[in-house]
Coordinates of C-alpha atoms in Angstrom, one line a residue:
Chain A
M1 CA 0.0 0.0 0.0
A2 CA 2.9 2.3 0.8
S3 CA 4.5 1.7 -2.5
K4 CA 1.3 2.4 -4.3
G5 CA 0.8 5.5 -2.2
E6 CA 4.2 6.7 -3.2
E7 CA 3.9 5.9 -6.8
K8 CA 0.7 7.8 -7.4
P9 CA 1.7 11.3 -6.3
E10 CA 4.9 10.9 -8.3
L11 CA 2.9 10.2 -11.5
V12 CA 0.4 12.8 -10.8
G13 CA 3.2 15.2 -9.9
S14 CA 5.1 14.7 -13.1
K15 CA 2.0 15.0 -15.3
Q16 CA 0.9 18.1 -13.4
G17 CA 4.4 19.5 -13.8
I18 CA 4.4 19.1 -17.5
V19 CA 0.9 20.5 -17.8
S20 CA 1.7 23.4 -15.5
V21 CA 4.6 24.3 -17.6
T22 CA 2.4 24.1 -20.7
K23 CA -0.3 26.2 -19.0
A24 CA 2.2 28.8 -18.0
K25 CA 3.5 28.9 -21.5
H26 CA -0.1 29.2 -22.9
D27 CA -0.7 32.0 -20.3
Q28 CA 2.3 33.9 -21.5
I29 CA 1.4 33.5 -25.2
V30 CA -2.2 34.6 -24.5
L31 CA -0.9 37.6 -22.5
V32 CA 1.3 38.8 -25.4
L33 CA -1.5 38.0 -28.0
R34 CA -4.0 40.0 -25.9
V35 CA -1.7 43.0 -25.7
V36 CA -1.2 43.0 -29.5
A37 CA -4.9 42.4 -30.1
F38 CA -5.8 45.3 -27.7
L39 CA -3.4 47.6 -29.6
A40 CA -4.8 46.5 -32.9
T41 CA -8.5 46.9 -32.0
A42 CA -7.8 50.2 -30.1
S43 CA -5.9 51.6 -33.2
A44 CA -8.7 50.4 -35.5
T45 CA -11.3 52.2 -33.2
I46 CA -9.3 55.4 -33.1
V47 CA -8.4 55.6 -36.8
M48 CA -12.0 54.9 -37.8
G49 CA -13.4 57.1 -35.1
L50 CA -11.4 60.1 -36.3
N51 CA -12.1 59.5 -39.9
Q52 CA -13.6 62.5 -41.7
E53 CA -12.8 64.6 -44.7
T54 CA -14.2 67.9 -45.8
K55 CA -14.0 68.7 -49.5
T56 CA -15.1 71.7 -51.5
L57 CA -16.3 70.6 -54.9
L58 CA -17.3 72.6 -58.0
V59 CA -20.9 71.8 -58.6
G60 CA -21.8 74.2 -61.4
T61 CA -21.5 77.8 -62.7
I62 CA -24.0 80.6 -62.8
G63 CA -22.7 82.9 -65.6
T64 CA -19.0 82.9 -64.9
T65 CA -19.4 82.5 -61.1
P66 CA -18.4 79.0 -60.0
I67 CA -20.8 77.4 -57.5
R68 CA -19.0 75.3 -54.9
A69 CA -20.4 73.0 -52.4
T70 CA -18.6 71.8 -49.2
L71 CA -19.1 68.2 -48.6
K72 CA -18.1 66.2 -45.6
A73 CA -17.5 62.5 -45.4
K74 CA -17.7 61.2 -41.8
F75 CA -17.6 57.6 -40.5
Q76 CA -20.9 58.4 -38.7
H77 CA -22.7 58.7 -42.0
T78 CA -22.3 54.9 -42.6
P79 CA -24.0 52.6 -40.1
A80 CA -21.5 49.8 -40.8
F81 CA -18.6 52.1 -39.9
V82 CA -20.4 53.1 -36.6
F83 CA -20.8 49.4 -35.8
F84 CA -17.1 48.9 -36.7
V85 CA -16.1 51.5 -34.1
V86 CA -18.4 50.0 -31.5
A87 CA -17.3 46.4 -32.2
N88 CA -13.5 47.3 -32.0
G89 CA -14.0 49.6 -29.0
L90 CA -15.8 46.8 -27.2
A91 CA -13.1 44.3 -28.1
S92 CA -10.5 46.8 -26.8
V93 CA -12.2 47.3 -23.5
Y94 CA -12.7 43.5 -23.2
N95 CA -9.1 42.7 -23.8
L96 CA -8.0 45.5 -21.4
V97 CA -10.2 44.0 -18.7
M98 CA -8.9 40.5 -19.4
L99 CA -5.3 41.8 -19.3
G100 CA -6.1 43.4 -15.9
V101 CA -7.7 40.1 -14.6
D102 CA -4.7 38.2 -16.0
V103 CA -2.1 40.4 -14.3
F104 CA -3.8 41.5 -11.1
G105 CA -6.6 39.0 -10.5
R106 CA -5.1 35.6 -11.1
K107 CA -6.8 34.2 -8.0
L108 CA -10.2 35.4 -9.2
D109 CA -12.4 32.4 -9.9
C110 CA -16.1 31.5 -9.8
K111 CA -16.6 27.9 -8.8
G112 CA -13.8 26.8 -11.1
L113 CA -15.6 28.3 -14.1
R114 CA -13.1 31.1 -14.8
L115 CA -11.7 29.4 -18.0
V116 CA -15.2 28.4 -19.2
I117 CA -16.4 32.0 -18.9
I118 CA -13.2 33.4 -20.6
S119 CA -13.5 30.9 -23.4
I120 CA -17.2 31.8 -24.0
L121 CA -16.5 35.5 -23.8
D122 CA -13.5 35.2 -26.2
M123 CA -15.8 33.4 -28.7
V124 CA -18.4 36.1 -28.5
I125 CA -15.8 38.8 -29.0
V126 CA -14.5 37.0 -32.0
A127 CA -18.0 37.0 -33.5
V128 CA -18.4 40.7 -32.7
V129 CA -15.1 41.7 -34.3
A130 CA -15.7 39.4 -37.3
A131 CA -19.1 41.1 -37.9
G132 CA -17.7 44.6 -37.5
A133 CA -14.6 44.2 -39.7
S134 CA -16.4 42.4 -42.5
S135 CA -19.4 44.8 -42.6
A136 CA -17.0 47.7 -42.8
A137 CA -14.9 46.0 -45.4
F138 CA -17.9 45.4 -47.7
M139 CA -19.0 49.0 -47.3
A140 CA -15.5 50.2 -48.0
E141 CA -15.4 48.0 -51.1
L142 CA -18.6 49.7 -52.2
G143 CA -17.1 53.1 -51.6
K144 CA -14.0 52.1 -53.6
N145 CA -15.7 50.4 -56.6
G146 CA -19.3 51.5 -56.4
N147 CA -22.1 49.2 -57.7
S148 CA -23.1 49.9 -61.3
H149 CA -26.2 47.6 -60.9
A150 CA -27.6 49.6 -58.0
K151 CA -26.3 52.9 -59.6
W152 CA -24.2 53.6 -56.5
N153 CA -21.2 55.6 -57.6
K154 CA -17.8 55.1 -55.9
I155 CA -16.9 57.9 -53.6
C156 CA -13.2 57.2 -53.1
D157 CA -12.3 59.2 -56.2
K158 CA -13.7 62.3 -54.3
F159 CA -12.8 61.4 -50.8
E160 CA -9.4 59.8 -51.1
S161 CA -8.1 60.6 -47.7
F162 CA -11.3 59.3 -46.1
C163 CA -11.0 56.1 -47.9
H164 CA -7.3 55.6 -47.1
Q165 CA -7.9 56.2 -43.5
G166 CA -10.9 53.8 -43.5
G167 CA -8.6 51.2 -45.1
G168 CA -6.0 52.0 -42.5
A169 CA -8.6 51.1 -39.8
L170 CA -9.6 47.8 -41.5
I171 CA -6.1 46.3 -41.5
P172 CA -5.5 46.3 -37.7
S173 CA -9.1 45.1 -37.2
F174 CA -8.5 42.0 -39.4
I175 CA -5.2 41.4 -37.7
A176 CA -7.0 41.7 -34.3
L177 CA -9.6 39.2 -35.6
L178 CA -6.9 36.6 -36.4
L179 CA -5.3 37.2 -33.0
L180 CA -8.6 36.8 -31.2
L181 CA -9.3 33.6 -33.1
L182 CA -5.9 32.4 -31.9
I183 CA -6.6 33.5 -28.3
S184 CA -10.0 31.8 -28.4
A185 CA -8.5 28.6 -29.7
I186 CA -5.8 28.7 -27.0
S187 CA -8.4 29.3 -24.3
I188 CA -10.3 26.2 -25.5
I189 CA -7.0 24.1 -25.6
T190 CA -6.1 25.4 -22.1
L191 CA -9.6 24.4 -20.9
H192 CA -9.0 20.9 -22.3
N193 CA -5.5 20.6 -20.7
Q194 CA -6.9 21.9 -17.4
K195 CA -8.6 18.6 -16.8
L196 CA -5.1 17.1 -16.1
T197 CA -4.3 19.7 -13.4
S198 CA -7.8 20.3 -12.0
P199 CA -8.3 19.3 -8.3
H200 CA -11.5 17.6 -9.4
A201 CA -9.6 15.6 -11.9
T202 CA -6.8 14.4 -9.6
T203 CA -8.8 13.9 -6.5
P204 CA -12.3 12.8 -7.5
Chain B
M1 CA -7.1 -0.5 2.1
A2 CA -10.1 -2.6 1.1
S3 CA -12.6 0.0 2.5
K4 CA -10.7 2.8 0.7
G5 CA -10.7 0.7 -2.5
E6 CA -14.4 0.3 -2.2
E7 CA -15.1 3.9 -1.4
K8 CA -13.2 5.3 -4.3
P9 CA -15.1 3.7 -7.2
E10 CA -18.4 4.5 -5.5
L11 CA -17.5 8.2 -5.4
V12 CA -16.1 8.2 -8.9
G13 CA -19.0 6.1 -10.1
S14 CA -21.6 8.5 -8.7
K15 CA -19.8 11.6 -10.0
Q16 CA -19.3 9.9 -13.4
G17 CA -23.0 9.0 -13.4
I18 CA -24.1 12.5 -12.8
V19 CA -21.7 13.9 -15.4
S20 CA -22.6 11.2 -17.9
V21 CA -26.3 12.1 -17.6
T22 CA -25.4 15.8 -18.0
K23 CA -23.2 15.0 -21.0
A24 CA -26.0 12.9 -22.6
K25 CA -28.4 15.8 -22.0
H26 CA -25.9 18.2 -23.5
D27 CA -25.4 15.9 -26.5
Q28 CA -29.2 15.7 -27.1
I29 CA -29.6 19.5 -26.8
V30 CA -26.7 20.1 -29.2
L31 CA -28.1 17.6 -31.6
V32 CA -31.5 19.4 -31.7
L33 CA -29.8 22.8 -31.9
R34 CA -27.6 21.6 -34.7
V35 CA -30.6 20.3 -36.7
V36 CA -32.4 23.7 -36.3
A37 CA -29.2 25.7 -37.0
F38 CA -28.7 23.6 -40.2
L39 CA -32.3 24.2 -41.3
A40 CA -31.8 27.9 -40.6
T41 CA -28.5 28.4 -42.5
A42 CA -29.7 26.1 -45.3
S43 CA -32.9 28.1 -45.8
A44 CA -30.9 31.4 -45.6
T45 CA -28.5 30.1 -48.3
I46 CA -31.4 28.9 -50.6
V47 CA -33.6 32.0 -50.1
M48 CA -30.7 34.4 -50.8
G49 CA -29.2 32.2 -53.5
L50 CA -32.5 32.3 -55.4
N51 CA -33.0 36.0 -54.9
Q52 CA -33.4 37.9 -58.1
E53 CA -36.0 40.2 -59.6
T54 CA -36.5 41.5 -63.1
K55 CA -38.3 44.7 -63.6
T56 CA -39.2 46.8 -66.6
L57 CA -39.0 50.5 -65.9
L58 CA -40.1 53.5 -68.0
V59 CA -36.9 55.4 -68.4
G60 CA -38.1 58.1 -70.8
T61 CA -40.1 58.9 -74.0
I62 CA -39.1 59.7 -77.6
G63 CA -42.0 61.6 -79.0
T64 CA -44.9 59.5 -77.7
T65 CA -43.0 56.3 -77.7
P66 CA -42.1 55.2 -74.1
I67 CA -38.6 53.9 -73.6
R68 CA -38.5 51.0 -71.2
A69 CA -35.5 49.4 -69.7
T70 CA -35.4 45.9 -68.2
L71 CA -33.4 45.8 -65.0
K72 CA -32.4 42.8 -63.1
A73 CA -31.5 42.7 -59.4
K74 CA -29.5 39.6 -58.5
F75 CA -27.8 38.7 -55.2
Q76 CA -24.6 38.1 -57.3
H77 CA -24.4 41.9 -58.0
T78 CA -23.6 42.6 -54.3
P79 CA -20.4 41.0 -52.9
A80 CA -21.8 41.1 -49.4
F81 CA -24.7 38.9 -50.5
V82 CA -22.4 36.5 -52.2
F83 CA -20.4 36.2 -49.0
F84 CA -23.6 35.7 -47.1
V85 CA -24.5 32.7 -49.4
V86 CA -21.0 31.3 -49.0
A87 CA -20.9 31.8 -45.2
N88 CA -24.4 30.2 -44.6
G89 CA -23.7 27.4 -47.1
L90 CA -20.4 26.6 -45.3
A91 CA -22.2 26.6 -41.9
S92 CA -24.9 24.3 -43.4
V93 CA -22.3 21.8 -44.7
Y94 CA -20.4 22.0 -41.4
N95 CA -23.5 21.3 -39.3
L96 CA -24.5 18.5 -41.6
V97 CA -21.1 16.9 -41.2
M98 CA -21.2 17.4 -37.4
L99 CA -24.7 15.8 -37.3
G100 CA -23.3 12.9 -39.3
V101 CA -20.3 12.5 -37.0
D102 CA -22.7 12.8 -34.0
V103 CA -25.1 10.1 -35.2
F104 CA -22.8 7.7 -37.0
G105 CA -19.3 8.4 -35.8
R106 CA -19.6 8.7 -32.0
K107 CA -16.5 6.6 -31.6
L108 CA -14.4 8.8 -33.9
D109 CA -11.7 10.5 -31.8
C110 CA -8.2 11.8 -32.4
K111 CA -6.0 11.5 -29.3
G112 CA -8.9 12.6 -27.1
L113 CA -9.0 15.9 -29.0
R114 CA -12.5 15.4 -30.5
L115 CA -14.2 18.0 -28.3
V116 CA -11.4 20.5 -28.6
I117 CA -11.5 20.3 -32.4
I118 CA -15.3 20.6 -32.4
S119 CA -15.2 23.6 -30.0
I120 CA -12.6 25.4 -32.1
L121 CA -14.5 24.7 -35.4
D122 CA -17.8 25.8 -33.8
M123 CA -16.1 29.1 -32.8
V124 CA -14.8 29.6 -36.4
I125 CA -18.2 28.9 -37.8
V126 CA -19.8 31.4 -35.4
A127 CA -17.4 34.0 -36.7
V128 CA -18.1 33.2 -40.4
V129 CA -21.9 33.4 -40.0
A130 CA -21.6 36.5 -37.8
A131 CA -19.5 38.2 -40.6
G132 CA -21.9 37.0 -43.4
A133 CA -25.1 37.9 -41.7
S134 CA -24.0 41.4 -40.5
S135 CA -22.4 42.3 -43.8
A136 CA -25.5 41.4 -45.7
A137 CA -27.7 43.2 -43.1
F138 CA -25.8 46.5 -43.5
M139 CA -26.0 46.2 -47.3
A140 CA -29.7 45.5 -47.0
E141 CA -30.1 48.6 -44.8
L142 CA -28.4 50.6 -47.5
G143 CA -30.7 49.2 -50.2
K144 CA -33.7 50.0 -48.0
N145 CA -32.8 53.5 -46.8
G146 CA -30.1 54.6 -49.2
N147 CA -27.3 56.9 -48.0
S148 CA -27.9 60.6 -48.8
H149 CA -24.3 61.6 -47.8
A150 CA -22.9 59.2 -50.4
K151 CA -25.7 59.9 -52.9
W152 CA -26.6 56.3 -52.9
N153 CA -30.4 56.0 -53.5
K154 CA -32.4 53.3 -52.0
I155 CA -33.3 50.5 -54.4
C156 CA -36.1 48.8 -52.4
D157 CA -38.7 51.1 -53.8
K158 CA -38.0 49.7 -57.2
F159 CA -37.1 46.1 -56.3
E160 CA -39.6 45.3 -53.5
S161 CA -39.7 41.6 -54.0
F162 CA -35.9 41.4 -54.1
C163 CA -35.6 43.3 -50.8
H164 CA -38.3 41.2 -49.1
Q165 CA -36.7 38.0 -50.1
G166 CA -33.3 39.3 -49.0
G167 CA -34.8 40.2 -45.6
G168 CA -36.4 36.8 -45.5
A169 CA -32.9 35.3 -45.8
L170 CA -31.4 37.5 -43.1
I171 CA -33.8 36.4 -40.4
P172 CA -33.0 32.6 -40.4
S173 CA -29.3 33.6 -40.7
F174 CA -29.4 35.6 -37.5
I175 CA -31.5 32.9 -35.8
A176 CA -28.7 30.4 -36.9
L177 CA -26.1 32.8 -35.4
L178 CA -27.8 32.7 -32.0
L179 CA -28.1 28.9 -32.1
L180 CA -24.4 28.5 -33.2
L181 CA -23.4 30.8 -30.3
L182 CA -25.4 28.5 -28.0
I183 CA -23.9 25.4 -29.5
S184 CA -20.4 26.8 -29.2
A185 CA -21.0 27.7 -25.6
I186 CA -22.3 24.2 -24.8
S187 CA -19.3 22.7 -26.6
I188 CA -17.0 24.7 -24.3
I189 CA -19.0 23.8 -21.2
T190 CA -19.0 20.1 -22.2
L191 CA -15.2 20.3 -22.7
H192 CA -15.0 21.7 -19.1
N193 CA -17.3 19.0 -17.7
Q194 CA -15.4 16.3 -19.6
K195 CA -12.5 16.6 -17.1
L196 CA -14.7 14.8 -14.6
T197 CA -15.4 11.8 -16.9
S198 CA -12.2 11.7 -18.8
P199 CA -10.1 8.5 -18.3
H200 CA -7.0 10.8 -17.8
A201 CA -8.9 12.6 -15.1
T202 CA -10.0 9.6 -13.1
T203 CA -6.9 7.5 -13.6
P204 CA -4.0 9.8 -13.7

């Protein structure tokens, strides 16, 4: 009985050791990915949120007097861009909170459900950012190329700077989406690995 | 030692029993949700994929002869709608495969990673459907209301049936999105619960 008693903790210990190292590695990777994802969504939010261009266009002449109109392109004029800002802003706040919890609240747990809750929230944020980025991308494509069937003219020939800045917001948002997908996948894998280290698992 | 030996299996047995019942319940719920999600994404794909309207409009007159133009509205004319069909089609195929695996391939497993793989794939499909549904929704909103700032006129006053059918495709897609979010959350919870029934967990 004594030998069995000695063997078991050794086995458990070695397995737990390996898994703990893996978990620590996963945690570090996720921490770095979250920082980069936060920077990406935050910059996407700011770049799109500050996107506006004012342009004075010649719209006609009365006699020899040119008639000019001042037009303004703002991200607020397009619902998809507003949603883009909200989605990326939400993802930024979420990742910031998660970073805070990761760094300062490692002991925070709710009935061992911490990882489950994080995995589910990660998945929801992936969906939100995917929706925001792709909606804005299709609207940007319309602004760039227009749609001859619907008689919607492109606007990027008139508002070049607005379109460039919009494109500049889309890139970090798609990078963030890839990072969030990765974070979510790692969360799920960590949840799977946790079964080897969990107190429920080792002492049933 | 004998009493300890008897106690342990009892405890493990009862816990495994409860968790097995919960897992079976989860499996049944996921099966039903997957069937409904499949029906929803499949109908969204078909309704949008068959969406087209031909309309003959009076565009002017030469003398007393009316000049008519035949216009066609097709989902293929809008990249966001094409993406919507692809995204919902992909989700339909995925859910059908998962249903097949659930019903006929329960024993299929790859190094105990079956649930991890399913959870990650579920999450990816949530992102794809979220992107497809929201992109199409913003494009539909543009078709319905137009955008006065960009001088894009609404087209739903001319192509009513096209717009109705497009809206009719969006609804099941958003229902499917909610169901897929739920399925994905249940996959993650099942993964968490699995640690209590896993052979690794009980015999470490």
